[in-house]
Every structure is written in C-alpha cells, then in structure tokens.
GROMACS .gro file of C-alpha atoms in nm:
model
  382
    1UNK     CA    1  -1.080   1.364  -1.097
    2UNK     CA    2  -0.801   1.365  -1.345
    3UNK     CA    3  -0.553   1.695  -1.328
    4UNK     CA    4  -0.501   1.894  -1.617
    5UNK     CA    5  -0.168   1.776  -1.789
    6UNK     CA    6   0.023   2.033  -1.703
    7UNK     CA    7  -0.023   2.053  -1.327
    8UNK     CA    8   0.003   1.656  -1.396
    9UNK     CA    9   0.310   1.648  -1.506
   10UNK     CA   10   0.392   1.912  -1.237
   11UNK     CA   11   0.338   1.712  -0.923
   12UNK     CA   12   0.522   1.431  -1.083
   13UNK     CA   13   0.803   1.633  -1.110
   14UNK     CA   14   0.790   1.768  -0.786
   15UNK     CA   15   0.714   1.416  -0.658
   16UNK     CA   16   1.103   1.280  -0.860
   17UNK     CA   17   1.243   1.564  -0.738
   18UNK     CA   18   1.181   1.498  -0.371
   19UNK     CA   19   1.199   1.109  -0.396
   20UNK     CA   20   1.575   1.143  -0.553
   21UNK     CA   21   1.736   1.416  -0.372
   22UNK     CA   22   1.532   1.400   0.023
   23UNK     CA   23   1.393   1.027   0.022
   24UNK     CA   24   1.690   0.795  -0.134
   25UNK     CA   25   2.004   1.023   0.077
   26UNK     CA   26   1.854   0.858   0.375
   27UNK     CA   27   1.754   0.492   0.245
   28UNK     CA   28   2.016   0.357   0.470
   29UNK     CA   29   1.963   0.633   0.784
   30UNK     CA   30   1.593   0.502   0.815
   31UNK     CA   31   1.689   0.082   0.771
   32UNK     CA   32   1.932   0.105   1.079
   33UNK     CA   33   1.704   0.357   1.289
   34UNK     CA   34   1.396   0.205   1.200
   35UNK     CA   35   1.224   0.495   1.161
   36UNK     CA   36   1.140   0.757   0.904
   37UNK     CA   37   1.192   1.091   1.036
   38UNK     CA   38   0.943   1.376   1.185
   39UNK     CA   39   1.084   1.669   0.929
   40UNK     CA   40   1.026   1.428   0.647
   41UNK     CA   41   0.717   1.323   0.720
   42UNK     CA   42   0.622   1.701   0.774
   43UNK     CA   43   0.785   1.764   0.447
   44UNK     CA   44   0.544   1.474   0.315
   45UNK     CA   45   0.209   1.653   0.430
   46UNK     CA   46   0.298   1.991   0.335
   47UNK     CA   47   0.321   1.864  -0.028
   48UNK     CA   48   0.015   1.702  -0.001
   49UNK     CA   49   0.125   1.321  -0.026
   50UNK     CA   50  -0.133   1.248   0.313
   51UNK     CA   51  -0.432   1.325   0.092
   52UNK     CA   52  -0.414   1.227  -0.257
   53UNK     CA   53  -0.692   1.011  -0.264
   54UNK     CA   54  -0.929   1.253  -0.062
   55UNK     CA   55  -1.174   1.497  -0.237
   56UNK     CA   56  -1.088   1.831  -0.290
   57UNK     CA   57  -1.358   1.963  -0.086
   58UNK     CA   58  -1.192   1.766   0.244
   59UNK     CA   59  -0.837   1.942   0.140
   60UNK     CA   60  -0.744   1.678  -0.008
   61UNK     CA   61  -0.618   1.634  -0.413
   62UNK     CA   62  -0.873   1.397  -0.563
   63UNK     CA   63  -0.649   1.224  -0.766
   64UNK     CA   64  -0.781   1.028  -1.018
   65UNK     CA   65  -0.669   0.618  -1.026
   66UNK     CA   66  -0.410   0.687  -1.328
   67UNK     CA   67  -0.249   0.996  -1.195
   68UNK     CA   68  -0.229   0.835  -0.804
   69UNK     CA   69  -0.076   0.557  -0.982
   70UNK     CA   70   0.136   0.776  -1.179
   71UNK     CA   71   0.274   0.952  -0.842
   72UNK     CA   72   0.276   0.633  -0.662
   73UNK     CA   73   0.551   0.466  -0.938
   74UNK     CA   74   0.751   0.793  -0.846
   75UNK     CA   75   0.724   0.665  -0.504
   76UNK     CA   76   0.849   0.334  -0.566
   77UNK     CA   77   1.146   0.458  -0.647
   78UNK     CA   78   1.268   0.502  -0.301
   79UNK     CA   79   1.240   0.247   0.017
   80UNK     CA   80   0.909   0.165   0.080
   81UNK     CA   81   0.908   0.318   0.404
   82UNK     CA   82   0.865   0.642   0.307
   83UNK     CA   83   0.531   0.562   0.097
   84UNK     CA   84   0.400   0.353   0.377
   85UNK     CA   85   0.416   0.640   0.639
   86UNK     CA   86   0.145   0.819   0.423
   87UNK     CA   87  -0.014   0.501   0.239
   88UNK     CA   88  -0.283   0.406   0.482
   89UNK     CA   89  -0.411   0.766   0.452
   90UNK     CA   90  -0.420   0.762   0.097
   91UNK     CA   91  -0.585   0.405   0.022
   92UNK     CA   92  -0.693   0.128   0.286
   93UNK     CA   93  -0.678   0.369   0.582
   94UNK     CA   94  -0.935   0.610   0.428
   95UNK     CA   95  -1.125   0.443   0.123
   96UNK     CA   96  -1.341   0.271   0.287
   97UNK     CA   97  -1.498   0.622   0.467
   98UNK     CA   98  -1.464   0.825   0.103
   99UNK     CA   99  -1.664   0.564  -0.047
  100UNK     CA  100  -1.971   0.480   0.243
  101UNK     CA  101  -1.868   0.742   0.489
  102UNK     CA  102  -2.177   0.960   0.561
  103UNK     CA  103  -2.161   1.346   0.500
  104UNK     CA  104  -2.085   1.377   0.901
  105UNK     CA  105  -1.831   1.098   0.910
  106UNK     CA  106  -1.637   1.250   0.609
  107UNK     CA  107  -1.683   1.621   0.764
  108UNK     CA  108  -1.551   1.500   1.051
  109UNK     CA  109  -1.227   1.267   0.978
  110UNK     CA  110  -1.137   1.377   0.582
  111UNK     CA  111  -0.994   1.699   0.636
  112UNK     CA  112  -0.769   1.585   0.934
  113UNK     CA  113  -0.659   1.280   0.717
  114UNK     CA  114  -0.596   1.484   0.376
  115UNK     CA  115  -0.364   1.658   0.615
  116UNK     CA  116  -0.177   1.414   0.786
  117UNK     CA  117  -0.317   1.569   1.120
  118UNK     CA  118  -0.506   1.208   1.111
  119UNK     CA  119  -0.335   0.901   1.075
  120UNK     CA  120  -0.543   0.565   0.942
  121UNK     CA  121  -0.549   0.248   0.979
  122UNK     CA  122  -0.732  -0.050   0.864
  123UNK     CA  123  -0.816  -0.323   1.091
  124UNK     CA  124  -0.873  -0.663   0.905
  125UNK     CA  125  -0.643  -0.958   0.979
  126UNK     CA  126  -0.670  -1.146   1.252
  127UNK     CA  127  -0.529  -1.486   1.390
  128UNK     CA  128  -0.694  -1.665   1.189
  129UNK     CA  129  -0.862  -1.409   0.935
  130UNK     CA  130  -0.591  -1.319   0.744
  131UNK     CA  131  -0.631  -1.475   0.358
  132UNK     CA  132  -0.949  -1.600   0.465
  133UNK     CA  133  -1.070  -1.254   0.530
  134UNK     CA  134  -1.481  -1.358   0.518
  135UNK     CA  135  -1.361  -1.540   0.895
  136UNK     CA  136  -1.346  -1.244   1.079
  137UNK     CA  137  -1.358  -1.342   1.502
  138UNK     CA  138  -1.386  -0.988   1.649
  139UNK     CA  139  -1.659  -0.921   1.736
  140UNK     CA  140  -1.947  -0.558   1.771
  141UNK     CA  141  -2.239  -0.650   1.979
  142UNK     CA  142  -2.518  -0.327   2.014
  143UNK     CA  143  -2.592  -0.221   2.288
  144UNK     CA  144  -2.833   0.077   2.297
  145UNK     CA  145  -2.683   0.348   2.036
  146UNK     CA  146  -2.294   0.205   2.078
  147UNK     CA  147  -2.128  -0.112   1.986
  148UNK     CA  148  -1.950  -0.298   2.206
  149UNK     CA  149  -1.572  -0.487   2.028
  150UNK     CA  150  -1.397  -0.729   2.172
  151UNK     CA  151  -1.130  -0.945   1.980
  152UNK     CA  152  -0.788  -0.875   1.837
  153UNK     CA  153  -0.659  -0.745   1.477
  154UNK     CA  154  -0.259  -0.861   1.364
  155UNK     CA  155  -0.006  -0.697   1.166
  156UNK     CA  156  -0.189  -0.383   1.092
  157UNK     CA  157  -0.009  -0.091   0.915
  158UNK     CA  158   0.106   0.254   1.098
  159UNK     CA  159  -0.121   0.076   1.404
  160UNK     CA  160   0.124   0.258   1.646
  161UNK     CA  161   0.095   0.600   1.494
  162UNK     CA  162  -0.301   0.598   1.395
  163UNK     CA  163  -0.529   0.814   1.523
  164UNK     CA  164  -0.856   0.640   1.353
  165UNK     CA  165  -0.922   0.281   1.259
  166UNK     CA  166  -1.105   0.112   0.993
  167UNK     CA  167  -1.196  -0.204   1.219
  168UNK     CA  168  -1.405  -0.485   1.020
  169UNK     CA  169  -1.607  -0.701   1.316
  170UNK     CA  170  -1.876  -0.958   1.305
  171UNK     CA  171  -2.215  -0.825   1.437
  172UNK     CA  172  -2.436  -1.131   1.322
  173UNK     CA  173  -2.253  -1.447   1.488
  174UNK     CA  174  -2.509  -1.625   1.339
  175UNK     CA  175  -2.444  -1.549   0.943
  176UNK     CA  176  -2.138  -1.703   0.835
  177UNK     CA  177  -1.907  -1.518   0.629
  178UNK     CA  178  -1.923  -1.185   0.499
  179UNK     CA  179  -2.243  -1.141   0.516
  180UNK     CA  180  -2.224  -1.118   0.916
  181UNK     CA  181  -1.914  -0.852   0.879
  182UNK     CA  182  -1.971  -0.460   0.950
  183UNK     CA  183  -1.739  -0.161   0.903
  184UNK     CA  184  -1.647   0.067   1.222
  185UNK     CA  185  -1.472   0.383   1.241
  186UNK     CA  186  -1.286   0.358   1.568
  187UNK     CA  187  -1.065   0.616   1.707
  188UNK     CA  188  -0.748   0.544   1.904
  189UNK     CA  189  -0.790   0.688   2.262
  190UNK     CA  190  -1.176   0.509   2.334
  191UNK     CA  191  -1.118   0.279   2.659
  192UNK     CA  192  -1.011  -0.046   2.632
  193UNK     CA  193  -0.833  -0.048   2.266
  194UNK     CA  194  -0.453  -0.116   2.325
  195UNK     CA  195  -0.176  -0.127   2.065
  196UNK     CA  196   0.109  -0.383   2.101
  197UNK     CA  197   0.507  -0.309   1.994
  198UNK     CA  198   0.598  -0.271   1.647
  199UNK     CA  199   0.667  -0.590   1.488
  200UNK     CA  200   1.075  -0.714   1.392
  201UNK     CA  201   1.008  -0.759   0.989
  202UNK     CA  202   1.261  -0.904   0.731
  203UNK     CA  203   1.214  -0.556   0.521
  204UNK     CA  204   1.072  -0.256   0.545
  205UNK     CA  205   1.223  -0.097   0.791
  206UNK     CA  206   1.088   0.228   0.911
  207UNK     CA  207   0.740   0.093   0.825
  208UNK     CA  208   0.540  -0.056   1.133
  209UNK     CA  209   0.288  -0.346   1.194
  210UNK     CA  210   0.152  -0.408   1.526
  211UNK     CA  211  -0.154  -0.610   1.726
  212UNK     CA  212  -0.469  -0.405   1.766
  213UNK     CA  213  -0.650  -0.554   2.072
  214UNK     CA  214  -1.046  -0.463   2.120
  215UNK     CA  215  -1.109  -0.527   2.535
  216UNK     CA  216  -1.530  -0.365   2.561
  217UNK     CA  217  -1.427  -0.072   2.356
  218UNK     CA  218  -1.755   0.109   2.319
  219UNK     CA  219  -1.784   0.252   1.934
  220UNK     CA  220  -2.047   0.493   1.891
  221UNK     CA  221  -2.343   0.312   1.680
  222UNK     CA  222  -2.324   0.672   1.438
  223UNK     CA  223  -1.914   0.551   1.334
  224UNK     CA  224  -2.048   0.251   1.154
  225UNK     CA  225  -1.972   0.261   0.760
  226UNK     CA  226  -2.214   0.169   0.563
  227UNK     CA  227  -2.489  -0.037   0.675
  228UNK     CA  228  -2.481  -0.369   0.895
  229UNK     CA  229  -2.336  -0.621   0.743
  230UNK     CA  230  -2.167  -0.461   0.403
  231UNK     CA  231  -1.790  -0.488   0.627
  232UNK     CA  232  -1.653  -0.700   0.393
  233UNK     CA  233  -1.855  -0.508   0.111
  234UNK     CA  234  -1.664  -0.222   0.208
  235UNK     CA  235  -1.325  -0.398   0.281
  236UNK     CA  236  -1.357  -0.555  -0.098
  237UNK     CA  237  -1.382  -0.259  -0.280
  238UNK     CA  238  -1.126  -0.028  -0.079
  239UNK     CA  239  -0.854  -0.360  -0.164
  240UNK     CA  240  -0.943  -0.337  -0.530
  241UNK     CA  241  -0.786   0.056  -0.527
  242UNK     CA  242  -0.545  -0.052  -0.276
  243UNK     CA  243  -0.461  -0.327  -0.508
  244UNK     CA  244  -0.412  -0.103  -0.835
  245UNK     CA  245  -0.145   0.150  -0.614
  246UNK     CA  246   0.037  -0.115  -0.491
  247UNK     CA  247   0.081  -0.230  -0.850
  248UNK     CA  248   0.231   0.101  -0.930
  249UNK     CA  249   0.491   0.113  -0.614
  250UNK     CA  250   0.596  -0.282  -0.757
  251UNK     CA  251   0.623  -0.060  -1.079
  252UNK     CA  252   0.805   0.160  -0.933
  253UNK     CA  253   1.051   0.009  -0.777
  254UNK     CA  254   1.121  -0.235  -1.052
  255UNK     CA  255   1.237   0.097  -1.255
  256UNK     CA  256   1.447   0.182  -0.981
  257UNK     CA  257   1.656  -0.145  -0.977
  258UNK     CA  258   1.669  -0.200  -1.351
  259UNK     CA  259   1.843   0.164  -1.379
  260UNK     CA  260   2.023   0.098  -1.067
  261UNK     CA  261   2.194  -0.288  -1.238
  262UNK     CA  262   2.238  -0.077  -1.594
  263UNK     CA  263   2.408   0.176  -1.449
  264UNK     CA  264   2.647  -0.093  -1.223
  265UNK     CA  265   2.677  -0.306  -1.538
  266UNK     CA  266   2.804   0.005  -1.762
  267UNK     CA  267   3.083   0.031  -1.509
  268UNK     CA  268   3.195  -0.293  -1.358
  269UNK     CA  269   3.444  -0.489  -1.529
  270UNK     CA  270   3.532  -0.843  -1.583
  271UNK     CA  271   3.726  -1.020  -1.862
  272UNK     CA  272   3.888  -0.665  -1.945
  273UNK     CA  273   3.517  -0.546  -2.015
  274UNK     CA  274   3.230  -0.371  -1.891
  275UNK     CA  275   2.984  -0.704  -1.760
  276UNK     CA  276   2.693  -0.515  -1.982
  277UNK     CA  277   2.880  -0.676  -2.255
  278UNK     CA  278   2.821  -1.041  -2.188
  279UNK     CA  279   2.510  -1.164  -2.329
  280UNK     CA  280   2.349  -1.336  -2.002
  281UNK     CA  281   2.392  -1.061  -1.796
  282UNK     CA  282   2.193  -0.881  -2.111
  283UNK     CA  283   1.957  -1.121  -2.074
  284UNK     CA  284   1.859  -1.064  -1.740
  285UNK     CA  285   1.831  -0.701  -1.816
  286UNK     CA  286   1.592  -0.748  -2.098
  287UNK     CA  287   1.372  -0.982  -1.890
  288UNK     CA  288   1.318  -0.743  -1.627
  289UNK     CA  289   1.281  -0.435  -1.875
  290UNK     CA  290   0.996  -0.625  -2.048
  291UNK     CA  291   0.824  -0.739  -1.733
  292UNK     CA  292   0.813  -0.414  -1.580
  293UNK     CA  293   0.692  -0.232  -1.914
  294UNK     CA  294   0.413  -0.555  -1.888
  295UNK     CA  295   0.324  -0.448  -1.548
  296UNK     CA  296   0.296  -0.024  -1.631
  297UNK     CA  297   0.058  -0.145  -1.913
  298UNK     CA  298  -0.160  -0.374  -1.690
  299UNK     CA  299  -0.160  -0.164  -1.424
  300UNK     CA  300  -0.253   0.188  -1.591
  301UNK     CA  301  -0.506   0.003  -1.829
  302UNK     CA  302  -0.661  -0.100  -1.530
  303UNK     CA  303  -0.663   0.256  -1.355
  304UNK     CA  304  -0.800   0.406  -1.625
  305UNK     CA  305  -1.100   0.133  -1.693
  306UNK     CA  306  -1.165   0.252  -1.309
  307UNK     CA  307  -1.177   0.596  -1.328
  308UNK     CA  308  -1.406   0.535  -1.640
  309UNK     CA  309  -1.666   0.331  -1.380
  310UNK     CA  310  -1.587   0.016  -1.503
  311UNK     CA  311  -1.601  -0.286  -1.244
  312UNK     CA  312  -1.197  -0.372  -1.198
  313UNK     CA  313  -1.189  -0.670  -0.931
  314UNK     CA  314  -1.045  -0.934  -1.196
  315UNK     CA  315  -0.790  -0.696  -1.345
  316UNK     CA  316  -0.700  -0.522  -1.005
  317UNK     CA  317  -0.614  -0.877  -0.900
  318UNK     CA  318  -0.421  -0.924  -1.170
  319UNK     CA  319  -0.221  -0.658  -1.180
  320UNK     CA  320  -0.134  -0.689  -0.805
  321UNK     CA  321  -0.086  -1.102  -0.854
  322UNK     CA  322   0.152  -0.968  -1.190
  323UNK     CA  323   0.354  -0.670  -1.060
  324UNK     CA  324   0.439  -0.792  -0.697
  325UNK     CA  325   0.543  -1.157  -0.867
  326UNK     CA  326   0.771  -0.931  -1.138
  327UNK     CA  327   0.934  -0.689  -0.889
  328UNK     CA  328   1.044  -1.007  -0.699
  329UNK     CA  329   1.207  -1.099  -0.989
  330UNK     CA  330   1.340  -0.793  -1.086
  331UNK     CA  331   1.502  -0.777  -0.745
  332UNK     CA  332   1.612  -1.140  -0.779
  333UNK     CA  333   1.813  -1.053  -1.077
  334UNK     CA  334   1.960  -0.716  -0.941
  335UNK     CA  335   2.160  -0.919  -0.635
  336UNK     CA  336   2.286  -1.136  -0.935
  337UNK     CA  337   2.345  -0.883  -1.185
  338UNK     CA  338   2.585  -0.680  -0.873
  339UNK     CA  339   2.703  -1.045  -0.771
  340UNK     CA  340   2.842  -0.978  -0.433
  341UNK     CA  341   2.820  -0.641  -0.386
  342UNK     CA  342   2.422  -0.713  -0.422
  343UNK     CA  343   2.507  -0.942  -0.114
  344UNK     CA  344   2.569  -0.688   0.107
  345UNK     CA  345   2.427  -0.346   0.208
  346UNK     CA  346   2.669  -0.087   0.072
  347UNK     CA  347   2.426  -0.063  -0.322
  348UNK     CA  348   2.070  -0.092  -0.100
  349UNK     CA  349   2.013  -0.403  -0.353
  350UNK     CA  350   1.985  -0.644  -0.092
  351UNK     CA  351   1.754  -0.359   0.113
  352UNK     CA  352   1.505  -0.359  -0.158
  353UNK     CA  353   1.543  -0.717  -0.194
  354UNK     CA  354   1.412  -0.810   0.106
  355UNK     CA  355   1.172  -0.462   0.124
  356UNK     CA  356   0.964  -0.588  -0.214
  357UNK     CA  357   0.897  -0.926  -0.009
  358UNK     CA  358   0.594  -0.815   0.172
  359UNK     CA  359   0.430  -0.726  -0.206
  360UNK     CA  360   0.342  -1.053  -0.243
  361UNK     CA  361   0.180  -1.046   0.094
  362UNK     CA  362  -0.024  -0.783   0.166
  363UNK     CA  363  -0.335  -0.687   0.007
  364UNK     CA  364  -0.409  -1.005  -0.077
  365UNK     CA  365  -0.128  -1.280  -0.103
  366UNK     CA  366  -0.071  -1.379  -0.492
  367UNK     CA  367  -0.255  -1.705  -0.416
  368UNK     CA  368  -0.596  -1.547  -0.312
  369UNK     CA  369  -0.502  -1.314  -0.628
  370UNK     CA  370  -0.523  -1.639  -0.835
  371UNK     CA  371  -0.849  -1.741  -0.698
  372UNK     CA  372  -0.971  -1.359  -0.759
  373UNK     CA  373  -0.902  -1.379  -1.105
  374UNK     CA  374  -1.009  -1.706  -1.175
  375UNK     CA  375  -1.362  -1.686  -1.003
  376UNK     CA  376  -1.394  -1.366  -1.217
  377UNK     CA  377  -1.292  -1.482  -1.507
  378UNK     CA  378  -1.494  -1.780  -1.496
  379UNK     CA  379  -1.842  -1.549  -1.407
  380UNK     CA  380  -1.759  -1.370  -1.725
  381UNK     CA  381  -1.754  -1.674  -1.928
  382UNK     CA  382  -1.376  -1.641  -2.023
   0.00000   0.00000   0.00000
C-alpha cells in the first residue's frame, strides 16, 4: 500500500542517510573480503530493509511498487552487494509465496522473512534452463502426500545463506514447457539438498551465487505454491516485480556515477582548466543525465500502472531491457570521463563498472527482454 508522504519521504531519508555514511565507507572493505558484514546486515533488518515487500500483517512494510522503487534507487547508490544481501527477501525470494502462498504457508515463512530471521532464495536456472526458463530438467515426482526432487539449480542468489527456497520443478514430464512446471517451497536442512561454494564473479563482490543440487529431497506435498503446474505462472509474475526494482537499483546507480564524474570533472584539470569545460566531456555528461532521467520516468510510470492493477509484463520488460542497457553506459562513460584513474580501483569507478554487468543478466537477459516486449506489443496490436 502506498505510505503517507510524510513517513515516505521519511524512510527515504533514513534509507540516504544510511546508504552514504554506513554502506559507501566500506565499498572497498566488502570487494577485497568478499563479504558484507554481520553488524551491517543486522543494521539492515532492524530498519526493516528484509521486508519491504511483505504485508504489514507478516511484520513486514507493504510497500507499494513506486515507493519500493523509490527506496530501491536509494539503494543503488551504493555497491550492489549490500542490496543483494536483503534482495531475494524482498522480491524473487518471497513474491512468489505473497502472491499464491496459502494462509498457512504465509503464517508460517512471512514473518521470519520480513525479519531477516529467514533468508530466500529462488531456484530457477539450471544447465540448460537458464533464458529458456519454460525447459526446466529438475524434476518433483508424488509420492503419497510428499514430492520427491531430484536435479540441480545454477547460479542462484544468497543460495549459501538461505534458509527457504523457491524451487520451480517439472511434475508432468509429459507436458512440455511451462505448462508441466510447479512451484515448491523447500527449506534448506531437508535430506539430500546440498549447496555448492560460492561462485568467483567479475563484480559483485560480497554478493553470492552457488549450485543448488536436489538428490530424493522429500518436499512436503502441503509446500507447493499454487496449484500443479502454474510454476512458471508463478515464476512470471514474481520476475515482472523483480524486473521493475531492478530498474530502480540501474536507476540508482546511474545517479551515483553521474554525480560521482561531475564532481571529478569540476576538479580535475587539463589545458589550465577544469575538464567540465571541454565540450565532449559535456557531452558525455548530458547523455547519461538524459538517459537516466529516461529510465526514472519508465520505470516509476510503470510502478505506478502496477500498483493501480494494471497488467505490466511489456513495460516491466522494458524498463529492465532500458535501465540495465543505460547504466552500462553510464558506467562506460564514467571510466572515460576519470580517464585513468577510472582504470584503477582507488574512485570505485571501475568497481561499479564491472558490478552493473550482471544487470543485463539476471532477471531476464536484455535479449529475452526484447522478445518480452515484442510478443506483447504485437498481442496488443501495436
């Protein structure tokens, strides 16, 4: 539900507060360590960042779509990191049981996941399901009132930390597609699931992906979501919210580095002159200024056509396929704007260069994006 506008502009405050003087000091601290750590993240759930997607009743903050987004561009302007420690919790981690959870399931997992006492996961790619997310190998045979999983899940978010998994496994083998796909809420300690080492990444340091292997793991038939066979129902709709905050951390960030190469411009000098002076390196500033103001548009238009019930897939797409494209850019620009200090690691540019990589990934790569859009576009008749 939306806040009030004062207690709005409140927790955005708060949120600024704490990105720019706990979150950015140790930027550096949690590349080289790999690790983000414990008193921050216990700084992170005591102001409520674990549940503010979760309803109020669960303990959570029930933020609307525009003022999560609002908070999460306030998160993008720090390493990644430190959003993706709590961003499973908030969006794919937890969606997926706020939307088709049943009153048990959501008595039973919300409150511990609103406060970071429960950490999510959600258990899609695979091998070979990855873009082509409708292929999914693992599979959940019944077997009197449990379901039996065997297969294996890659690079899944916080995988080494989570507590509870959204796993997506095919229980028809004989429907192809989606269509054969269910949902499963599966908790970390049931015999036979296994999670392999955190994966070396060329960004995002202090943020973990690791293999989820399935070997007879007995899921109680009652931690299904939804009914059998809406999996990739389910997995759909929790990537078009996913989709939408991402947006707003690209957003985010993109703010962070266009402040961060005016403020470096202002002061370094070349020719006997500030290089703000010259034109192209003007030009480059202007480019990025209007593409991220482009990006804030599409993506809070978009929030708030959601949080008015409006169906978003197409322009969730596209703000995801827009913003993670632009903050590439943006970033580009920022290692050429600080030349060779952008090079190397002393500004963080060349941190955040390679951290806003994965954007373009995850969540849909900004080819499947394309075909999103498209295939919506053309149902709609243009």
């Amino acid at each position: 539900m939306p806040l009030d506008m004062d207690i709005r502009e409140q927790l955005i405050e708060t949120v600024r507060r704490f990105v720019a003087e706990r979150l950015r000091p140790l930027e550096a601290q949690v590349s080289e360590q790999d690790a983000v750590p414990d008193d921050v993240t216990e700084e992170m759930k005591q102001l409520g960042l674990y549940g503010l997607s979760i309803p109020e009743q669960y303990g959570g903050l029930d933020l609307s779509m525009e003022d999560e987004c609002l908070v999460a561009v306030e998160l993008g302007r720090t390493s990644p990191a430190f959003r993706s420690a709590f961003g499973t919790n908030v969006g794919i981690g937890s969606q997926g049981l706020v939307m088709f959870g049943t009153d048990e399931q959501k008595q039973k997992y919300l409150p511990g996941i609103a406060s970071g006492e429960i950490i999510t996961s959600f258990a899609l790619t695979e091998p070979e399901a990855g873009s082509d997310s409708a292929n999914v190998q693992t599979r959940a045979i019944k077997d009197g009132d449990h379901y039996v999983l065997n297969g294996a899940k890659r690079f899944i978010t916080n995988a080494n930390k989570a507590h509870l998994f959204t796993v997506m496994a095919r229980t028809d083998p004989e429907k192809a597609g989606g269509g054969g796909v269910s949902a499963f809420l599966v908790e970390r300690d049931l015999p036979g699931l296994s999670v392999g080492k955190p994966e070396k990444k060329m960004g995002q340091q202090g943020a973990h992906i690791c293999d989820v292997i399935f070997d007879n793991v007995r899921v109680p038939a009652e931690n299904r979501l939804g009914r059998e066979g809406e999996g990739f129902k389910v997995a759909m709709q929790v990537l078009d919210r996913g989709r939408l905050h991402i947006s707003a951390v690209c957003v985010g960030v993109a703010e962070r580095l266009i402040k961060d190469c005016v403020e470096y411009a202002s002061e370094r000098r070349q020719f006997g002159q500030p290089i703000s002076n010259f034109q192209l390196i003007q030009g480059m500033i202007a480019d990025s200024k209007t593409e991220a103001l482009a990006a804030r548009a599409l993506t809070m238009e978009t929030a708030r056509k959601r949080d008015a019930g409006q169906s978003v897939t197409m322009e969730a797409a596209a703000a995801k396929y827009f913003a993670s494209e632009m903050v590439g850019r943006v970033a580009d620009r920022a290692v050429q704007i600080f030349g060779g200090a952008g090079y190397v690691a002393d500004h963080g540019i060349e941190r955040l260069y390679r951290d806003v990589r994965i954007f373009r990934i995850y969540e849909g790569t900004s080819q499947i994006q394309q075909v999103v859009i498209a295939r919506e576009t053309l149902k709609r008749g243009g």
